[in-house]
XYZ file of N, CA and C in Angstrom:
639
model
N -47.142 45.886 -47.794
C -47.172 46.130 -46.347
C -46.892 44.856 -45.562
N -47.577 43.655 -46.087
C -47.538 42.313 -44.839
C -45.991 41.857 -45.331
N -45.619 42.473 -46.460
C -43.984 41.584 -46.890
C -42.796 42.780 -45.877
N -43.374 43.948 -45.625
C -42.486 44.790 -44.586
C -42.215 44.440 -43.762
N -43.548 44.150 -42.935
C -44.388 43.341 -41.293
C -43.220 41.920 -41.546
N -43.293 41.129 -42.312
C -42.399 39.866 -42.277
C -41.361 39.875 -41.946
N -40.446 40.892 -42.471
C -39.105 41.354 -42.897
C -38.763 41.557 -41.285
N -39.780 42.450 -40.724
C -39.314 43.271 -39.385
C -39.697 42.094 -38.360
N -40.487 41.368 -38.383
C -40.845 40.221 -37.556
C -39.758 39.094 -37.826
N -39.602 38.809 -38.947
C -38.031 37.997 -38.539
C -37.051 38.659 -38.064
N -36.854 39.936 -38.280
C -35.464 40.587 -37.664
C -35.612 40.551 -36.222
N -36.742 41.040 -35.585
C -37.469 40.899 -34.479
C -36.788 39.379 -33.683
N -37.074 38.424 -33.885
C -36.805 36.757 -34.053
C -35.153 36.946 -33.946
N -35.090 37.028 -35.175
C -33.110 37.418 -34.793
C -32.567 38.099 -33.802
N -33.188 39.168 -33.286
C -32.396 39.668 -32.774
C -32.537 39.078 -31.236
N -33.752 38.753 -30.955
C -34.017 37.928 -29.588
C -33.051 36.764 -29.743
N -33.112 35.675 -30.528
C -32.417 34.432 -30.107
C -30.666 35.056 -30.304
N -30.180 35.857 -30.691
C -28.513 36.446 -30.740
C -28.781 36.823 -29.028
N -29.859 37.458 -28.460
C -29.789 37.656 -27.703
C -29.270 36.567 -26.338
N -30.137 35.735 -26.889
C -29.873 34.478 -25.941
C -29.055 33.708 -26.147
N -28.566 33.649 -27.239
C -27.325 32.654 -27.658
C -26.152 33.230 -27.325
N -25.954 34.724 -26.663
C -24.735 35.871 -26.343
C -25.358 35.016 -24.671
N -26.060 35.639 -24.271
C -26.220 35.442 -22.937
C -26.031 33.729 -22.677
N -26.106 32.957 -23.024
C -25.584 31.664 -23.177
C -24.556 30.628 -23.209
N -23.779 31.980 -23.857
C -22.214 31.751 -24.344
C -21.786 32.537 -22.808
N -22.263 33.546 -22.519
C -21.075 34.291 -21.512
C -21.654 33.129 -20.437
N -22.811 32.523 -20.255
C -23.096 31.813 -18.897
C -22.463 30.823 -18.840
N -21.655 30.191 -19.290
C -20.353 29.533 -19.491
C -19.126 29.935 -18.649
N -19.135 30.917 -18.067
C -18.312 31.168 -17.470
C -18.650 31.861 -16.225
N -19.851 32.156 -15.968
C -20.679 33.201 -15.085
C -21.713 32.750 -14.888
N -22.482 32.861 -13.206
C -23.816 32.992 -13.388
C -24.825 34.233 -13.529
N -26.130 33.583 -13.895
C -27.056 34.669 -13.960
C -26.917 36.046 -13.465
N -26.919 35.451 -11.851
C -26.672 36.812 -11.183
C -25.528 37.945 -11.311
N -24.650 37.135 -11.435
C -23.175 38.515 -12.291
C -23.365 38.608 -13.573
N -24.353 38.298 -13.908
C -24.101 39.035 -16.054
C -25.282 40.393 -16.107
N -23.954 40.714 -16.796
C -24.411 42.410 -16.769
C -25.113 42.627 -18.313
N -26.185 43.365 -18.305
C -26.962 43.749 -19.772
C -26.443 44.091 -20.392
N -25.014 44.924 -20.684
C -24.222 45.662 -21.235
C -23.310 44.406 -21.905
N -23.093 43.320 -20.921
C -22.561 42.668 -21.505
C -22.971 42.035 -22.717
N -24.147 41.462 -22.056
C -25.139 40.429 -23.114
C -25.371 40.951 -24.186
N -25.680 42.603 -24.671
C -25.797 43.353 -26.090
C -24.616 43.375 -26.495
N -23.617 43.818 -26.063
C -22.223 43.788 -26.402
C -21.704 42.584 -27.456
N -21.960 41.649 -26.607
C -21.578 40.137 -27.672
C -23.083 39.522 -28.061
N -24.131 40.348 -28.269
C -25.026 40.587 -29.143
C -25.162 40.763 -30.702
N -24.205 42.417 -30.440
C -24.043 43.003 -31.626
C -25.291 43.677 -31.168
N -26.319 44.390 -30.567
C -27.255 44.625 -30.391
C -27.167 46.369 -29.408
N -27.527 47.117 -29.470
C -28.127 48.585 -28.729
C -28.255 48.086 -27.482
N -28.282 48.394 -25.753
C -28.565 48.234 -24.812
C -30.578 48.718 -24.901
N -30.762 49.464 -25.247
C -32.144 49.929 -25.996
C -32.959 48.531 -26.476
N -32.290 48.193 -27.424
C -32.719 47.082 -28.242
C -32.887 45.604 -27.281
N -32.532 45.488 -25.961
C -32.502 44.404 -25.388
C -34.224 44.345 -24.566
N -34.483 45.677 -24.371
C -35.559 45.890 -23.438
C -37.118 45.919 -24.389
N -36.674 45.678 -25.648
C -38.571 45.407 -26.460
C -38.307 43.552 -26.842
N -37.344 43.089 -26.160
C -37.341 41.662 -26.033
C -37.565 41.152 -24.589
N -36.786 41.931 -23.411
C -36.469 40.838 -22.343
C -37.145 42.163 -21.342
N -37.535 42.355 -19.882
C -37.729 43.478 -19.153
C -36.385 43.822 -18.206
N -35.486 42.138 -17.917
C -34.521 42.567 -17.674
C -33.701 41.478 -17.532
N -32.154 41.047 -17.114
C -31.679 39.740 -16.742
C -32.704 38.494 -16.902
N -33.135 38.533 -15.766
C -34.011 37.491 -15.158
C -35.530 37.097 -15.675
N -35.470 37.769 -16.625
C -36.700 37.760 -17.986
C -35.973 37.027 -19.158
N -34.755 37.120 -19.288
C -34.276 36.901 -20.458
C -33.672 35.317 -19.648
N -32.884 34.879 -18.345
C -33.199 33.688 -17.761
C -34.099 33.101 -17.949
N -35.346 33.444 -17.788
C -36.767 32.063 -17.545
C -36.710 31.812 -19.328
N -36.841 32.867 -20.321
C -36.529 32.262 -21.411
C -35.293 31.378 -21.798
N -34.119 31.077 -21.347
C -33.560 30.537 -21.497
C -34.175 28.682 -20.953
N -34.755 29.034 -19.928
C -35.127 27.775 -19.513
C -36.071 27.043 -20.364
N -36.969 28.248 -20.830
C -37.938 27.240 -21.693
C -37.509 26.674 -22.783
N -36.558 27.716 -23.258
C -35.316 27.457 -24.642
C -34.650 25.920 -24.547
N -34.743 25.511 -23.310
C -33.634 24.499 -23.068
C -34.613 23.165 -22.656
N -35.495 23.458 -21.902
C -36.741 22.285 -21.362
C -37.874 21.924 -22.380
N -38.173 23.262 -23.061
C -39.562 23.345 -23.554
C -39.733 22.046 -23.917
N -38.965 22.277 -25.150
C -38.818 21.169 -26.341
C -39.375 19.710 -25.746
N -38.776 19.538 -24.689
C -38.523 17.393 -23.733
C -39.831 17.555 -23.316
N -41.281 18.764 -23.654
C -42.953 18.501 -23.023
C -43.150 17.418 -23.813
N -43.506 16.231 -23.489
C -43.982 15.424 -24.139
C -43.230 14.131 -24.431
N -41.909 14.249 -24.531
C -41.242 13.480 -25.235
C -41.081 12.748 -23.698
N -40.702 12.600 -22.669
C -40.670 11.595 -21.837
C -41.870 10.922 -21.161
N -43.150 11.564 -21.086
C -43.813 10.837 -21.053
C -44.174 9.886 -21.981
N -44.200 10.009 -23.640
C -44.448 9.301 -24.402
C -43.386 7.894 -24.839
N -41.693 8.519 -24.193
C -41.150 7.374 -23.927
C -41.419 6.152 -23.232
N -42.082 6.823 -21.949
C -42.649 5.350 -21.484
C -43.981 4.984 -21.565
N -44.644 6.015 -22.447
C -45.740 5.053 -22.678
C -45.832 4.098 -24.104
N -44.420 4.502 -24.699
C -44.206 3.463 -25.969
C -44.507 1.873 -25.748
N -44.830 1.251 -26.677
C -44.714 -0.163 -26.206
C -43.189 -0.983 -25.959
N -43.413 -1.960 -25.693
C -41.909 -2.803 -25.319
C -42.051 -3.053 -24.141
N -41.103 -3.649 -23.306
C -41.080 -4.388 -21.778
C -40.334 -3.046 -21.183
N -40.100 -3.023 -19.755
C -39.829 -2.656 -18.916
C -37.826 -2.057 -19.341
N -37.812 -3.229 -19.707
C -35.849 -3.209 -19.693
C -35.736 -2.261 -21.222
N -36.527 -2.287 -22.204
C -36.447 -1.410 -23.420
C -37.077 -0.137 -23.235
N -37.728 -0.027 -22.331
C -38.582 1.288 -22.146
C -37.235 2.476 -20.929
N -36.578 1.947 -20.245
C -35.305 1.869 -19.373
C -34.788 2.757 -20.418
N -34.232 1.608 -21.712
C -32.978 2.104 -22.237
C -33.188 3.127 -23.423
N -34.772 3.668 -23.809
C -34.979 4.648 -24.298
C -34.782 5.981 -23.505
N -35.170 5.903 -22.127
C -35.411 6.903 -21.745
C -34.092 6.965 -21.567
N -33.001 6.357 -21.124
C -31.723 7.020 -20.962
C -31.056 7.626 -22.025
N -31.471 7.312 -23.249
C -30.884 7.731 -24.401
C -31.960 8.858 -24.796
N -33.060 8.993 -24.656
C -33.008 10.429 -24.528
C -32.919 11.763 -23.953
N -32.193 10.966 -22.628
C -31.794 12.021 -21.980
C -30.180 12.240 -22.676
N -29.452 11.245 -23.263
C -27.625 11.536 -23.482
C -28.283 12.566 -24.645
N -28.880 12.027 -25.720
C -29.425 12.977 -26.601
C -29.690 14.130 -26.535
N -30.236 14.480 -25.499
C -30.713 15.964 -25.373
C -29.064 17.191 -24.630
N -28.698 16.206 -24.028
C -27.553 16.826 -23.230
C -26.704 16.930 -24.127
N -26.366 15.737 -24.914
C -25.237 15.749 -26.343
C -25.623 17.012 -27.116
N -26.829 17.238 -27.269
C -27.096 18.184 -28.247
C -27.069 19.905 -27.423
N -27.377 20.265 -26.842
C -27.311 20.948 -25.746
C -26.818 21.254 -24.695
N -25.272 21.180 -24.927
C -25.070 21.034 -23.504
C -24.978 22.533 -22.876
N -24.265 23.514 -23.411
C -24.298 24.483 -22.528
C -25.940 25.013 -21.876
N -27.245 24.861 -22.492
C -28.692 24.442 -21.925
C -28.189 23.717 -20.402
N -28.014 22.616 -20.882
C -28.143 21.821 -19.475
C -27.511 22.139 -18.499
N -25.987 22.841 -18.392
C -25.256 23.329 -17.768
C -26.105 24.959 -16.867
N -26.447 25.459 -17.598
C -27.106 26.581 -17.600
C -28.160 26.234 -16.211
N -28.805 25.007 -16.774
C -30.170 24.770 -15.927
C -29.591 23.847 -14.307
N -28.614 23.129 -14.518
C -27.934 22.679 -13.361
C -27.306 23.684 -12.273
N -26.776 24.770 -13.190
C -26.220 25.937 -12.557
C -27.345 26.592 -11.556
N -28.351 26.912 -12.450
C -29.044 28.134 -11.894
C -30.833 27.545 -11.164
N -30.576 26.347 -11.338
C -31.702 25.362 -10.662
C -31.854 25.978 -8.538
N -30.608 25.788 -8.332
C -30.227 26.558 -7.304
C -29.577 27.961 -6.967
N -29.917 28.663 -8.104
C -29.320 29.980 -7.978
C -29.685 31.297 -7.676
N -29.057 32.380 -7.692
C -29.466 33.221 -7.111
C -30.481 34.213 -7.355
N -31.086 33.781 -9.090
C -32.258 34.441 -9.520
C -33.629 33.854 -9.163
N -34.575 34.396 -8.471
C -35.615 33.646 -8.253
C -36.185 33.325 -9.217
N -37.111 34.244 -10.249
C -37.623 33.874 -11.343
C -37.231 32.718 -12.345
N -35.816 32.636 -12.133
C -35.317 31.612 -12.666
C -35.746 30.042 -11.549
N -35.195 30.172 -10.634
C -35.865 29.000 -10.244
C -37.002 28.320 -10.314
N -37.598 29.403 -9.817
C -39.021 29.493 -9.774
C -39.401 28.577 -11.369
N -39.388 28.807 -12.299
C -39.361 28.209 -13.566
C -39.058 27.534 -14.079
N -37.646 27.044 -13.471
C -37.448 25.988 -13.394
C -37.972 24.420 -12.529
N -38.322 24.994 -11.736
C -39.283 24.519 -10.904
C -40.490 23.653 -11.079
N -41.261 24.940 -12.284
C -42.978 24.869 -12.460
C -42.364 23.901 -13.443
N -40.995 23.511 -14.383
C -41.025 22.842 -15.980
C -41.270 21.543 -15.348
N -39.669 21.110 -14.061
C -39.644 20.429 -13.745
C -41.072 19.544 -12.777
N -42.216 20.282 -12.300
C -43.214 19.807 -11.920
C -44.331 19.272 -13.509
N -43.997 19.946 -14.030
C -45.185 19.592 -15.369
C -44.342 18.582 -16.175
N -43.256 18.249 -16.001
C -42.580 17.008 -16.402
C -43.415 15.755 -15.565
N -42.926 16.046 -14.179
C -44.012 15.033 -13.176
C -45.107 14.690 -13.607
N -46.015 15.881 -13.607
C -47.198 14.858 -14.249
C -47.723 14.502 -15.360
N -46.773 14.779 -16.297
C -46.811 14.230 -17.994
C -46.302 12.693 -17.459
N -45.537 12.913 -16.776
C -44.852 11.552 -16.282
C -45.802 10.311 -15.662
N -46.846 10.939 -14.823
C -47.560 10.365 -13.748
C -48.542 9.959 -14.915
N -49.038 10.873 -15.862
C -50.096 10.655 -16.221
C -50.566 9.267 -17.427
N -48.950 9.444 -18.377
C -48.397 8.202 -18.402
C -48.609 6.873 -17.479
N -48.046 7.380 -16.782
C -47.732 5.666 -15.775
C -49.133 5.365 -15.461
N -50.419 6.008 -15.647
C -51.724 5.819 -15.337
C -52.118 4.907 -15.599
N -51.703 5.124 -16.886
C -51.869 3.746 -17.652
C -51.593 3.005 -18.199
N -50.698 2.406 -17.679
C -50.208 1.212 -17.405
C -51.293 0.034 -16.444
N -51.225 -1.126 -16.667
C -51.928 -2.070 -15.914
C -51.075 -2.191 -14.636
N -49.650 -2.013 -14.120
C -49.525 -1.958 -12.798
C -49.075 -0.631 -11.743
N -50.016 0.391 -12.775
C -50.487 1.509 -11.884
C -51.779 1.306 -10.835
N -53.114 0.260 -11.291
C -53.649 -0.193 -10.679
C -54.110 -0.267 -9.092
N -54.732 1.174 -8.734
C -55.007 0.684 -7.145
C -54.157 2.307 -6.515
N -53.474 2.443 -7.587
C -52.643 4.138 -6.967
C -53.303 5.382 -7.303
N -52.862 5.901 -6.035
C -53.611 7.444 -5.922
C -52.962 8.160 -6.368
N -53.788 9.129 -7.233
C -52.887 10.499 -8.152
C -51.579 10.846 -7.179
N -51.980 11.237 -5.788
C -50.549 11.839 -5.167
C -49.412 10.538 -5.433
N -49.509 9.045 -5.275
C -48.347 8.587 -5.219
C -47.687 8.186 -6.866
N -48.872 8.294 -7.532
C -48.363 8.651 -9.330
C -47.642 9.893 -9.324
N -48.270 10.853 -9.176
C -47.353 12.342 -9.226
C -45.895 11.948 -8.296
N -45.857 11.153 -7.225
C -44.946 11.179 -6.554
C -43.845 9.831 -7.763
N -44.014 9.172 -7.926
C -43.302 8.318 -9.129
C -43.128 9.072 -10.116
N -43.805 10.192 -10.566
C -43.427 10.628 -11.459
C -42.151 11.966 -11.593
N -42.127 12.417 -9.937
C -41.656 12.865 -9.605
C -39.786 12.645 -9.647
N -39.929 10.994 -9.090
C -39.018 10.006 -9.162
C -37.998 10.412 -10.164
N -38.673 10.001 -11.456
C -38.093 9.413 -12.556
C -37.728 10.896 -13.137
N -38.168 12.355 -12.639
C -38.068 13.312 -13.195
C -36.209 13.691 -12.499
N -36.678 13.922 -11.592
C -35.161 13.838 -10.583
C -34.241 13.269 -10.845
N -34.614 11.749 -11.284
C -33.563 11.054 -11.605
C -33.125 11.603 -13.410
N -33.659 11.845 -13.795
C -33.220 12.471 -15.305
C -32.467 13.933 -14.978
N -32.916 14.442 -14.296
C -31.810 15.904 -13.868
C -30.512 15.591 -12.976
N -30.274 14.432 -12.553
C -29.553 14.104 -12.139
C -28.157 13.061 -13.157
N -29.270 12.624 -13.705
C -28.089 11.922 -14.917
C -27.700 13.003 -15.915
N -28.394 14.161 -15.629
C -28.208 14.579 -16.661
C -26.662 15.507 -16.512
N -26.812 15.921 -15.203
C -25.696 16.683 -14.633
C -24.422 15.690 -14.447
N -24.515 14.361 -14.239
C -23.340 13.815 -14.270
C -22.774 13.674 -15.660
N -23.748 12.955 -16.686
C -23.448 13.508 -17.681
C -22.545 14.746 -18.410
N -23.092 15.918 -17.771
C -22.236 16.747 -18.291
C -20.743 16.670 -17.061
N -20.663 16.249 -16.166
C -19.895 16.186 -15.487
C -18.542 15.412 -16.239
N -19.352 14.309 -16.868
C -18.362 12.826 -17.288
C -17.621 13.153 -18.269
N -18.668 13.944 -19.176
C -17.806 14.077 -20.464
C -18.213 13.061 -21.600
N -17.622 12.862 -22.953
C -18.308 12.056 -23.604
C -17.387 10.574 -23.455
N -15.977 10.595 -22.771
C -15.407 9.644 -22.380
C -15.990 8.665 -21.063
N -16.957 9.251 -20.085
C -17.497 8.754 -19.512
C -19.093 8.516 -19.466
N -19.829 8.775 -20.504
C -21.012 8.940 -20.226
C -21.647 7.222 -20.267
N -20.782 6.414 -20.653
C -21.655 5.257 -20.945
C -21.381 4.621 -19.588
N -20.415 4.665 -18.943
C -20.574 4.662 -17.104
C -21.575 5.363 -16.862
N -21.572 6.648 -16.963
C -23.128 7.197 -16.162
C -24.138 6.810 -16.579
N -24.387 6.286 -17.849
C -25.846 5.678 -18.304
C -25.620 4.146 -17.868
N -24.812 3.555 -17.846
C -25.385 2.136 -17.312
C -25.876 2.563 -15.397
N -24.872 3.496 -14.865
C -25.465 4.044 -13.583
C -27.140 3.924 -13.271
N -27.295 5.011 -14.117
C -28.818 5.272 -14.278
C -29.526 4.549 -14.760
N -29.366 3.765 -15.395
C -29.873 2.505 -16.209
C -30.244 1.402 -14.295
N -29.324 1.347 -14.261
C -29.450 0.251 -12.479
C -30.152 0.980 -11.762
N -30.283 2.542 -11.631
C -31.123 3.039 -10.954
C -32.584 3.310 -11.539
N -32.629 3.753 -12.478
C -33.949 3.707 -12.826
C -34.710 2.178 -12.758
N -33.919 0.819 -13.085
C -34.449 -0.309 -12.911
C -34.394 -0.406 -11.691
N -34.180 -0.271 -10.271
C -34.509 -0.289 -9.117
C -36.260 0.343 -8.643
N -36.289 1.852 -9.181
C -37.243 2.537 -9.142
C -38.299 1.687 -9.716
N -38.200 1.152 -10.956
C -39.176 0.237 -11.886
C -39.446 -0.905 -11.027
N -38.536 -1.590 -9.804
C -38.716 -3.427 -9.168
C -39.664 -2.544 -8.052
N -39.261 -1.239 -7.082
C -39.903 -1.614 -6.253
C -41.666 -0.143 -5.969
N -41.556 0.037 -7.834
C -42.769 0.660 -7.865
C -43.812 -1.129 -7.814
N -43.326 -1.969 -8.989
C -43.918 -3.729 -8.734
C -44.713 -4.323 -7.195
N -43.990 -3.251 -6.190
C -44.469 -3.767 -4.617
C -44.626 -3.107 -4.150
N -44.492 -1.384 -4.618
C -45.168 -0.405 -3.901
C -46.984 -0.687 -2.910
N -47.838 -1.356 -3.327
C -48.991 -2.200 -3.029
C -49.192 -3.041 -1.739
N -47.471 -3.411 -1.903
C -47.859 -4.863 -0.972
C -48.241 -4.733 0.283
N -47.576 -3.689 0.747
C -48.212 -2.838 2.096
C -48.202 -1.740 2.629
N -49.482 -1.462 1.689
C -50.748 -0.356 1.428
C -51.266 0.008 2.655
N -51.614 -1.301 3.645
C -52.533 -1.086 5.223
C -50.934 -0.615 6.132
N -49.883 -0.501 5.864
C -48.763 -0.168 6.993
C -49.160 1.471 7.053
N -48.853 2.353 8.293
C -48.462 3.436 8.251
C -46.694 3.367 8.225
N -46.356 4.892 8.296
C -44.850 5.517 8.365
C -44.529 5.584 9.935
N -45.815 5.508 10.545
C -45.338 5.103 12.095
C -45.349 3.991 12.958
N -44.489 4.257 14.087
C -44.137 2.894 14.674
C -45.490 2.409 15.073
């Protein structure tokens, strides 16, 4: 009986990720909002039947794509910078694991650049909540550090915020550049993220100023 249960629980498994790897492939050429269910089983190989004890509909089978594509990076950028090394090596990890993830993934990243602003809410929406829980894996990191010192959770979450943006942003030029240009866009980001790094150093210095005249 549990060797049946196995059999049908991996097929189960198969037939969801064909699912998403069809819907993946056509989003390559389409967004969310124009792909039709008929399509996505179609270059499935899958029953229109068979799509609905996986996904409830489109935009169910979207937010899984996002986690498909983000999940994985929980953890891994905050722990980039809380690795040891100086400032300028901690820089040039994190840019390389962002080419890494995009090299390996790109129609993911494309997917998530596309539909970050698009016309499925649920999808945004989710994209949204990843990109906020990046922030404060990020923030929570930079805590501790010795020149976090003296900062309030909101302006950590707000640095962490920073450095999150700026990774969705290299990441899209990235796919923009191509692999003939990407080492222009990473020294880019490389100067920008070391900007972010000089004047978090003096974020402090004046603490007593307000934003008004």
């Amino acid at each position: 009986m549990s060797h049946t249960v196995g059999i049908r629980q991996t097929q189960k498994l198969r037939t969801r990720q064909a699912l998403l790897d069809a819907a993946l492939e056509l989003l390559e050429h389409q967004s969310l909002s124009s792909l039709g269910l008929r399509e996505v089983t179609r270059a499935a190989g899958v029953t229109p039947t068979a799509f609905y004890r996986h996904f409830e509909d489109t935009a169910a089978l979207g937010v899984a794509l996002v986690e498909e594509a983000l999940g994985s990076l929980h953890g891994m950028i905050g722990a980039t910078l809380a690795e040891t090394g100086d400032s300028e090596e901690r820089l040039d990890r994190s840019i390389e694991l962002i080419m890494r993830h995009v090299g390996d993934q790109p129609a993911h990243f494309r997917f998530i650049a596309r539909e970050q602003h698009g016309g499925v809410g649920p999808v945004r929406a989710a994209i949204a909540a990843q990109l906020r829980r990046f922030a404060q894996e990020v923030a929570a990191a930079l805590a501790e550090e010795p020149e976090s010192r003296g900062w309030s959770e909101e302006d950590l979450l707000m640095l962490g915020g920073l450095y999150v943006d700026h990774m969705v942003i290299t990441a899209s030029a990235l796919l923009d550049a191509g692999p003939d240009g990407e080492r222009e866009v990473a020294g880019v980001a490389r100067r920008r993220l070391r900007l972010v790094t000089l004047g978090r150093l003096h974020w402090l210095d004046d603490a007593g100023r307000t934003d008004t005249p």
